[in-house]
């Protein structure tokens, strides 16, 4: 189910119904740039962000970045959303990276502002779906956090090799070095990766949402500090989870040998 979300809609209203927005960098053409869709039935609480900028191969331009940030800010406040999937509406490509044609028309000041917004977007989604940081082949260097995230993921030596050479990796190569978690054989519809991601989302969905959220917070923040500080962060997150109804439900379900029914409280 999909319907239009007015720009003035505030985050607290999102839980009342299905969320959908569309944007375009070419208003006259009327093409959709992103859509946000809440799934139904057994997949309720899974929400998808569909990127659909075919002429630019989903390249990250000013409008796309801005509207993705806006959508993420609203979804963050929606307690009905437990799992968020990013999906491409352009067959054969997920995202071509930054829109270099658009950036070429920017002033130096505008480039600085855009890169800051792009960093903000990457901080929100922290995705490792990019199969190559090719900026050095274009006279650039990664400016959306690639020089910081890649060494944390793969180690300094391999990150330097990939960034210095601008090498593109196949899915098999990316899996072998730990850049991605899964690879799948493509199907005729070109959406095999989406179906694998949705299967993973379905595995996450029945788990306690507060525990998942706090686990994510502990991992993300803990990776930025030393192990002792990370353990302290984990302890604070654990303490926040202790008074939740879901924790009590999980213990009761274990004792009664039944499946838990988590409500996110």
Coordinates of C-alpha atoms in Angstrom, one line a residue:
X1 CA 0.0 0.0 0.0
X2 CA 1.3 3.4 -0.9
X3 CA 0.0 7.0 -0.5
X4 CA 1.2 10.5 -0.5
X5 CA 2.7 12.1 2.6
X6 CA 2.3 15.9 2.8
X7 CA 5.5 17.8 3.4
X8 CA 4.0 19.4 6.5
X9 CA 3.3 16.1 8.1
X10 CA 5.1 15.7 11.5
X11 CA 6.9 12.6 12.7
X12 CA 4.3 11.8 15.4
X13 CA 1.6 11.4 12.7
X14 CA 3.5 8.7 10.8
X15 CA 2.3 5.9 13.0
X16 CA -1.3 6.6 12.1
X17 CA -1.0 5.1 8.6
X18 CA 1.1 4.2 5.7
X19 CA 4.0 6.5 4.8
X20 CA 4.8 7.4 1.2
X21 CA 6.7 10.3 -0.4
X22 CA 8.0 11.0 -3.8
X23 CA 10.5 13.6 -5.0
X24 CA 12.1 14.5 -8.2
X25 CA 15.1 16.6 -9.4
X26 CA 13.2 17.3 -12.6
X27 CA 9.8 18.6 -11.5
X28 CA 8.6 19.1 -15.0
X29 CA 9.2 15.4 -15.9
X30 CA 7.2 14.3 -12.9
X31 CA 9.5 11.3 -12.3
X32 CA 9.7 9.8 -8.8
X33 CA 13.0 9.9 -6.9
X34 CA 12.2 8.2 -3.6
X35 CA 9.2 6.4 -2.2
X36 CA 8.7 5.2 1.3
X37 CA 6.4 2.2 1.7
X38 CA 5.3 0.3 4.8
X39 CA 4.7 -3.4 4.1
X40 CA 1.6 -5.2 5.2
X41 CA 0.5 -8.6 6.5
X42 CA 3.3 -10.7 8.2
X43 CA 5.9 -8.1 7.1
X44 CA 4.1 -5.3 9.0
X45 CA 6.7 -3.1 10.7
X46 CA 9.1 -3.5 7.8
X47 CA 9.4 -0.2 5.8
X48 CA 11.1 0.2 2.4
X49 CA 12.8 3.3 0.9
X50 CA 12.8 2.9 -2.9
X51 CA 15.3 5.0 -4.8
X52 CA 14.1 5.6 -8.3
X53 CA 16.3 8.0 -10.3
X54 CA 16.9 6.0 -13.5
X55 CA 18.4 8.7 -15.7
X56 CA 21.2 9.2 -13.1
X57 CA 21.4 5.6 -12.0
X58 CA 20.3 6.6 -8.5
X59 CA 23.3 9.0 -8.2
X60 CA 23.2 11.0 -5.0
X61 CA 22.3 14.5 -5.9
X62 CA 21.2 17.5 -3.7
X63 CA 17.5 16.6 -3.9
X64 CA 17.8 12.9 -3.4
X65 CA 20.2 13.4 -0.4
X66 CA 18.0 16.0 1.2
X67 CA 14.8 14.0 0.9
X68 CA 16.4 10.8 2.1
X69 CA 17.6 12.7 5.2
X70 CA 14.1 14.1 5.7
X71 CA 12.5 10.7 5.4
X72 CA 15.0 9.1 7.7
X73 CA 14.5 11.8 10.3
X74 CA 10.7 11.1 10.3
X75 CA 11.1 7.3 10.3
X76 CA 13.4 7.5 13.3
X77 CA 10.5 8.8 15.3
X78 CA 8.0 6.2 14.1
X79 CA 7.8 3.4 16.7
X80 CA 5.9 1.1 14.3
X81 CA 9.0 0.8 12.0
X82 CA 11.2 -2.0 13.2
X83 CA 13.3 -2.7 10.1
X84 CA 14.2 -0.4 7.2
X85 CA 15.2 -1.6 3.8
X86 CA 16.8 0.4 1.1
X87 CA 15.8 -0.7 -2.4
X88 CA 16.6 0.4 -5.9
X89 CA 13.8 0.9 -8.4
X90 CA 16.4 1.0 -11.2
X91 CA 17.2 -2.5 -12.6
X92 CA 20.8 -3.5 -12.6
X93 CA 22.1 -0.8 -10.2
X94 CA 21.7 0.1 -6.6
X95 CA 23.4 3.5 -6.4
X96 CA 26.0 5.1 -8.7
X97 CA 27.5 7.2 -5.9
X98 CA 27.6 11.0 -5.8
X99 CA 26.2 12.8 -8.8
X100 CA 29.4 14.2 -10.3
X101 CA 27.6 16.0 -13.2
X102 CA 25.6 18.0 -10.6
X103 CA 28.6 18.6 -8.5
X104 CA 30.6 20.0 -11.4
X105 CA 28.1 22.8 -11.6
X106 CA 28.5 23.7 -7.9
X107 CA 30.7 26.4 -6.4
X108 CA 33.4 25.4 -3.9
X109 CA 31.2 26.5 -1.0
X110 CA 28.2 24.5 -2.4
X111 CA 30.4 21.4 -2.7
X112 CA 31.4 21.8 1.0
X113 CA 27.8 22.0 2.1
X114 CA 26.8 19.1 -0.1
X115 CA 29.6 16.8 1.2
X116 CA 28.6 17.6 4.7
X117 CA 25.0 16.6 4.0
X118 CA 26.2 13.5 2.2
X119 CA 28.2 12.6 5.3
X120 CA 25.1 13.0 7.4
X121 CA 23.2 10.7 5.1
X122 CA 25.9 8.0 5.3
X123 CA 26.0 8.4 9.1
X124 CA 22.3 7.7 9.1
X125 CA 22.3 4.5 6.9
X126 CA 25.9 3.3 7.4
X127 CA 25.6 1.1 4.4
X128 CA 28.3 -1.2 3.0
X129 CA 26.4 -1.8 -0.2
X130 CA 28.9 0.3 -2.2
X131 CA 31.1 -2.1 -4.2
X132 CA 33.9 0.4 -4.9
X133 CA 35.3 3.7 -3.8
X134 CA 36.4 5.0 -7.1
X135 CA 36.9 8.7 -6.3
X136 CA 40.6 8.7 -6.9
X137 CA 40.0 7.7 -10.5
X138 CA 38.0 11.0 -10.8
X139 CA 40.5 13.3 -9.1
X140 CA 38.6 13.1 -5.8
X141 CA 38.8 11.3 -2.5
X142 CA 36.0 9.7 -0.6
X143 CA 34.2 12.5 1.2
X144 CA 31.1 10.8 2.6
X145 CA 32.9 8.9 5.3
X146 CA 34.6 6.2 3.2
X147 CA 38.1 6.9 4.4
X148 CA 36.9 6.3 8.0
X149 CA 34.4 3.4 7.6
X150 CA 36.3 1.2 5.2
X151 CA 39.4 0.9 7.4
X152 CA 37.2 0.1 10.4
X153 CA 35.5 -2.6 8.4
X154 CA 38.5 -4.1 6.5
X155 CA 41.6 -2.8 8.2
X156 CA 43.9 0.0 7.3
X157 CA 46.1 -1.8 4.7
X158 CA 43.3 -3.2 2.6
X159 CA 41.3 0.1 2.8
X160 CA 44.3 2.0 1.5
X161 CA 44.7 -0.4 -1.3
X162 CA 41.1 -0.2 -2.4
X163 CA 40.9 3.6 -2.1
X164 CA 44.3 4.3 -3.7
X165 CA 43.5 2.1 -6.7
X166 CA 39.8 2.9 -7.0
X167 CA 39.3 -0.8 -7.6
X168 CA 35.7 -2.1 -8.2
X169 CA 34.8 -5.3 -6.4
X170 CA 32.5 -8.1 -7.6
X171 CA 30.0 -9.5 -5.1
X172 CA 32.1 -12.6 -4.6
X173 CA 35.2 -10.5 -4.0
X174 CA 33.4 -8.2 -1.5
X175 CA 32.1 -11.3 0.3
X176 CA 35.5 -12.8 0.5
X177 CA 37.1 -9.8 2.2
X178 CA 34.1 -9.2 4.5
X179 CA 32.7 -6.0 2.9
X180 CA 29.3 -7.6 2.5
X181 CA 27.4 -10.3 4.5
X182 CA 25.8 -12.2 1.6
X183 CA 25.8 -12.6 -2.1
X184 CA 23.0 -14.1 -4.3
X185 CA 22.7 -15.2 -7.9
X186 CA 20.7 -12.7 -9.9
X187 CA 17.2 -13.6 -11.0
X188 CA 15.3 -12.6 -14.2
X189 CA 13.6 -9.8 -12.4
X190 CA 16.9 -8.3 -11.2
X191 CA 15.7 -8.2 -7.6
X192 CA 17.5 -11.2 -6.0
X193 CA 19.4 -9.0 -3.5
X194 CA 16.1 -7.3 -2.4
X195 CA 14.5 -10.7 -1.7
X196 CA 17.6 -11.7 0.3
X197 CA 17.4 -8.5 2.3
X198 CA 13.7 -8.9 2.9
X199 CA 14.3 -12.4 4.2
X200 CA 16.9 -11.0 6.6
X201 CA 14.4 -8.3 7.7
X202 CA 11.8 -11.0 8.4
X203 CA 14.4 -12.7 10.7
X204 CA 14.9 -9.5 12.6
X205 CA 11.2 -8.5 12.8
X206 CA 10.0 -10.9 15.5
X207 CA 12.9 -10.0 17.9
X208 CA 12.4 -7.5 20.8
X209 CA 12.6 -4.0 19.1
X210 CA 14.0 -2.2 22.0
X211 CA 16.8 -4.8 22.5
X212 CA 17.6 -4.7 18.8
X213 CA 17.7 -0.9 18.8
X214 CA 19.9 -0.7 21.9
X215 CA 22.2 -3.5 20.5
X216 CA 22.7 -1.5 17.4
X217 CA 23.5 1.6 19.5
X218 CA 26.0 -0.3 21.6
X219 CA 27.8 -1.7 18.5
X220 CA 27.8 1.6 16.6
X221 CA 29.0 3.7 19.5
X222 CA 31.4 1.1 20.9
X223 CA 33.2 0.8 17.6
X224 CA 34.2 4.5 17.9
X225 CA 36.0 4.1 21.3
X226 CA 38.4 1.7 23.1
X227 CA 37.2 -1.6 24.5
X228 CA 36.8 -0.4 28.1
X229 CA 34.7 2.5 27.0
X230 CA 32.8 0.2 24.7
X231 CA 32.0 -2.1 27.6
X232 CA 30.7 0.9 29.6
X233 CA 28.4 1.8 26.6
X234 CA 27.1 -1.7 26.5
X235 CA 26.4 -1.6 30.2
X236 CA 24.4 1.6 29.9
X237 CA 22.4 0.1 27.0
X238 CA 21.8 -3.0 29.0
X239 CA 20.5 -1.0 32.0
X240 CA 18.0 0.8 29.7
X241 CA 16.6 -2.6 28.6
X242 CA 16.1 -4.0 32.1
X243 CA 12.9 -2.2 32.9
X244 CA 11.2 -3.0 29.6
X245 CA 8.1 -5.2 29.3
X246 CA 9.7 -7.0 26.5
X247 CA 12.5 -8.3 28.8
X248 CA 9.9 -9.7 31.2
X249 CA 8.0 -11.2 28.3
X250 CA 11.1 -12.9 27.0
X251 CA 11.9 -14.4 30.4
X252 CA 8.3 -15.6 30.8
X253 CA 8.2 -17.1 27.3
X254 CA 11.4 -19.0 28.0
X255 CA 10.0 -20.3 31.3
X256 CA 6.7 -21.3 29.7
X257 CA 8.3 -22.8 26.6
X258 CA 6.4 -20.6 24.1
X259 CA 7.3 -18.0 21.5
X260 CA 7.5 -14.4 23.0
X261 CA 5.2 -11.6 21.9
X262 CA 7.2 -8.4 22.0
X263 CA 5.4 -5.1 21.8
X264 CA 8.3 -2.6 21.9
X265 CA 7.7 -1.4 25.4

